[in-house]
Short mmCIF file of C-alpha atoms in Angstrom, two decimals:
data_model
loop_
_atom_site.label_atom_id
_atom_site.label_comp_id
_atom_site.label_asym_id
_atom_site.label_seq_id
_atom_site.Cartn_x
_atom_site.Cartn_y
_atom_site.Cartn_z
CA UNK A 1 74.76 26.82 107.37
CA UNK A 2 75.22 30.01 109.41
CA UNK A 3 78.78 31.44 109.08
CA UNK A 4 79.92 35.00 110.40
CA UNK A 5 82.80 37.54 111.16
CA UNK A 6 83.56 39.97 112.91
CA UNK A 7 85.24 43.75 111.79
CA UNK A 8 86.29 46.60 113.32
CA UNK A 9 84.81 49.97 112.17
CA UNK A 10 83.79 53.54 113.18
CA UNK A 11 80.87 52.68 114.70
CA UNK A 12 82.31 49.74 117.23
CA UNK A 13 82.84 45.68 116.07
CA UNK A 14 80.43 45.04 113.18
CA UNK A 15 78.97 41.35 113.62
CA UNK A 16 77.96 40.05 109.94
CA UNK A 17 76.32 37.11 109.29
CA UNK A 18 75.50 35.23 106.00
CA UNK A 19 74.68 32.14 104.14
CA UNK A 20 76.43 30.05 101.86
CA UNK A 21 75.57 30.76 98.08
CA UNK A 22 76.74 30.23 94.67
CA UNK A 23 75.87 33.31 93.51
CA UNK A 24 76.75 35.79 95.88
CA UNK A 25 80.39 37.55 95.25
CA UNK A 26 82.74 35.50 97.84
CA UNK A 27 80.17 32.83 98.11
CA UNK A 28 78.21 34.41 100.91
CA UNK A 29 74.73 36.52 101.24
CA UNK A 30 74.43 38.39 103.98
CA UNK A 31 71.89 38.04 106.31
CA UNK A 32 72.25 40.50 108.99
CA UNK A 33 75.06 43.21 110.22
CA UNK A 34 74.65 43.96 113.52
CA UNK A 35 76.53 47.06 115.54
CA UNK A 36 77.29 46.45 119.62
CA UNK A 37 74.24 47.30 121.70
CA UNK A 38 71.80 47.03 118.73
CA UNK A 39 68.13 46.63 119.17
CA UNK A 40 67.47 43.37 117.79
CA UNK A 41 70.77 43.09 116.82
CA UNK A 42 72.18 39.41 115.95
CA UNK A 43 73.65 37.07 118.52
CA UNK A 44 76.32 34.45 117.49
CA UNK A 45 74.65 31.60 118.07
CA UNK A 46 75.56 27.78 118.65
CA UNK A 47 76.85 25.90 115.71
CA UNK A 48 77.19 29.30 113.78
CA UNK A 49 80.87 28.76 112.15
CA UNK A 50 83.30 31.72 111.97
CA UNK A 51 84.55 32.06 108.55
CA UNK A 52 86.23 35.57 108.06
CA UNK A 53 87.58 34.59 104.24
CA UNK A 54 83.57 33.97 103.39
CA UNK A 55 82.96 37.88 104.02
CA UNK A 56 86.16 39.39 102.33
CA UNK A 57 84.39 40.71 99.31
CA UNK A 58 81.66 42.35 102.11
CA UNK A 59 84.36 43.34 104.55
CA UNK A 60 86.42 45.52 101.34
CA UNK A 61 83.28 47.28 100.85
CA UNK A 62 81.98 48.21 103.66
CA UNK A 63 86.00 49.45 104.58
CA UNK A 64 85.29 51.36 100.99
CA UNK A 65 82.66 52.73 102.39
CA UNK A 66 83.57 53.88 105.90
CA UNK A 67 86.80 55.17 103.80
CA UNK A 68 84.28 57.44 101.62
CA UNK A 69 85.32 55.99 98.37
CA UNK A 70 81.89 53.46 98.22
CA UNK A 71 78.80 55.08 97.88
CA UNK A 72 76.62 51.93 97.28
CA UNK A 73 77.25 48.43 97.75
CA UNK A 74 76.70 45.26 95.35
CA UNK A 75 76.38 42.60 97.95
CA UNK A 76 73.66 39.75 97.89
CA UNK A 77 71.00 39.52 100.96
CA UNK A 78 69.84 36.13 102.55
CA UNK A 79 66.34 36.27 101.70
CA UNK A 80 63.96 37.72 104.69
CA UNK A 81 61.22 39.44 105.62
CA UNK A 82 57.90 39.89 104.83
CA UNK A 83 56.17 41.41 101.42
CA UNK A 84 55.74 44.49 103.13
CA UNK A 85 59.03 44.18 104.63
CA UNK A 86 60.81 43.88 101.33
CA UNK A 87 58.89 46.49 99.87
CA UNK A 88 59.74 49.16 102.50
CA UNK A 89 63.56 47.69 102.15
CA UNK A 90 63.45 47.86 98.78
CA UNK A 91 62.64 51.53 98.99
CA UNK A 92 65.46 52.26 101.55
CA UNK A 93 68.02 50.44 99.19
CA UNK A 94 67.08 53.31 96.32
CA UNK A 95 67.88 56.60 98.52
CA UNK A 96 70.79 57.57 97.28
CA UNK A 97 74.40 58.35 99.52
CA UNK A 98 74.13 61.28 101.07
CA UNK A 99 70.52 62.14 100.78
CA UNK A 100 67.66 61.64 103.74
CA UNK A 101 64.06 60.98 103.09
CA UNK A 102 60.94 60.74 105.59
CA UNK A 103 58.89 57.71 106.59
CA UNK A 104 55.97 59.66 104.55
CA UNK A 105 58.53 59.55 101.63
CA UNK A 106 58.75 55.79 101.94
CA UNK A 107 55.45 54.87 102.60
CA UNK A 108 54.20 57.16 99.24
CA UNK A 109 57.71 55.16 97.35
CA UNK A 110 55.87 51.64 98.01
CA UNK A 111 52.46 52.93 97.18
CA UNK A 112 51.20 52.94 100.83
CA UNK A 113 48.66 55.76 102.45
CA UNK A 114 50.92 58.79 104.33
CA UNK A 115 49.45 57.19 106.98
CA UNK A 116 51.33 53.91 106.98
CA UNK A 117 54.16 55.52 108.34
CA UNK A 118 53.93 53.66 111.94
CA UNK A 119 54.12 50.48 109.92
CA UNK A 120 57.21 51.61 107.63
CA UNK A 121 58.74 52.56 110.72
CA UNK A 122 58.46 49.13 111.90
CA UNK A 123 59.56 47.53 108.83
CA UNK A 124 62.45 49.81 108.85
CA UNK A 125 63.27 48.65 112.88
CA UNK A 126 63.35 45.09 111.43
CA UNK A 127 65.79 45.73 108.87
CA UNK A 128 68.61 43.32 109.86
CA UNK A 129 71.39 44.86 107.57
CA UNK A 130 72.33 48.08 108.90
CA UNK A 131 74.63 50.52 106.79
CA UNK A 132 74.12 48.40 103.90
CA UNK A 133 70.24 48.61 103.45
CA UNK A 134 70.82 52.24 104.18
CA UNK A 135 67.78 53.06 107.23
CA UNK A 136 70.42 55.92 108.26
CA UNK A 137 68.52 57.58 106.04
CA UNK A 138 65.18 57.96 106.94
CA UNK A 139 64.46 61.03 109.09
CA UNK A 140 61.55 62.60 110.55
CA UNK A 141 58.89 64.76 108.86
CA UNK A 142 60.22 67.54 110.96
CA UNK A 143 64.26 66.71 109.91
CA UNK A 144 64.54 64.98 113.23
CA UNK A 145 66.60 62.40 113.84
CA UNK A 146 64.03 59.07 115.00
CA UNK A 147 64.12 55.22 115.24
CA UNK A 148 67.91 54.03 114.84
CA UNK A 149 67.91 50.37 116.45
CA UNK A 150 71.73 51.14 116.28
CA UNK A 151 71.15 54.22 117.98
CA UNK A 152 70.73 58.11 116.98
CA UNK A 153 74.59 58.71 117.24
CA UNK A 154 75.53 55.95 115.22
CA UNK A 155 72.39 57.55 112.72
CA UNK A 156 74.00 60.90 113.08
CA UNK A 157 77.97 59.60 112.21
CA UNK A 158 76.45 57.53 109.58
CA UNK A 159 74.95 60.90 107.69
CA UNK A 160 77.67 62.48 108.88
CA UNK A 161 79.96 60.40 107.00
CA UNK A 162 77.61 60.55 104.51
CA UNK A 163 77.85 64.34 103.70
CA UNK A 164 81.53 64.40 104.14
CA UNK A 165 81.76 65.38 107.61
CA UNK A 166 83.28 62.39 108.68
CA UNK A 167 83.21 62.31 112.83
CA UNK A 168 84.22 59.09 113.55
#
């Protein structure tokens, strides 16, 4: 069963979704969060029940983290993805607050050629958890700012926030 909520935040109403499970904190993994205009972003969906009190554990820490005081979350994910998928996700969950790291970075992190980095970019556009499975932070080889299905100034307040220069 598909439950989700809805929460207000610096980048616009964050839709989260999840599944039931016994051993996620509050009883729910998440499955996707999902900012207003996203690329792929989630779409509540018929027979989807809202169920705020299933997300209050996720809700407190992502408000921990908007706040500054969270700098990286203990939340259970719905399982998805493929095996490359989870690898290149797996990689983005390691980068730690505040730092950035380059598709080439990734791609060398999950044992891939430099030249994957067209497919760790895609894997990385099908993350469904933004903010929590951190993609913010995966720039450019130039420093650039590239491939936020949230968009680049959602990217940009995210590192922003990140570094301390909170914007939002």
């Amino acid at each position: 069963m598909t439950v989700y909520t809805t929460m207000a935040s610096p980048l616009g109403e964050l839709l989260l979704t999840g599944e039931e499970s016994d051993t996620a904190k509050g009883g729910t993994a998440l499955a996707s969060l999902s900012v207003p205009g996203q690329k792929r972003g989630a779409v509540v969906q018929n027979g989807w029940i809202e169920e705020p009190e299933a997300f209050a554990e996720i809700v407190a820490q992502l408000r921990s983290y908007f706040d500054g005081t969270l700098t990286r979350f203990d939340i259970e994910y719905a399982p998805s993805g493929s095996d490359f998928q989870r690898r290149v996700w797996t990689a983005l969950e390691a980068i730690p607050y505040g730092t950035t790291l380059t598709y080439g970075d990734i791609a060398l992190k999950i044992g891939a050629p430099r030249a994957a980095v067209r497919a760790v970019g895609t894997a990385i556009g099908a993350n469904p958890l933004l903010v929590v499975r951190p993609c913010h932070r995966v720039i450019g080889a130039g420093g650039a700012l590239t491939g936020y299905a949230g968009g680049l100034e959602r990217k940009q307040q995210l590192l922003d926030l990140e570094r301390g220069q909170q914007t939002a």
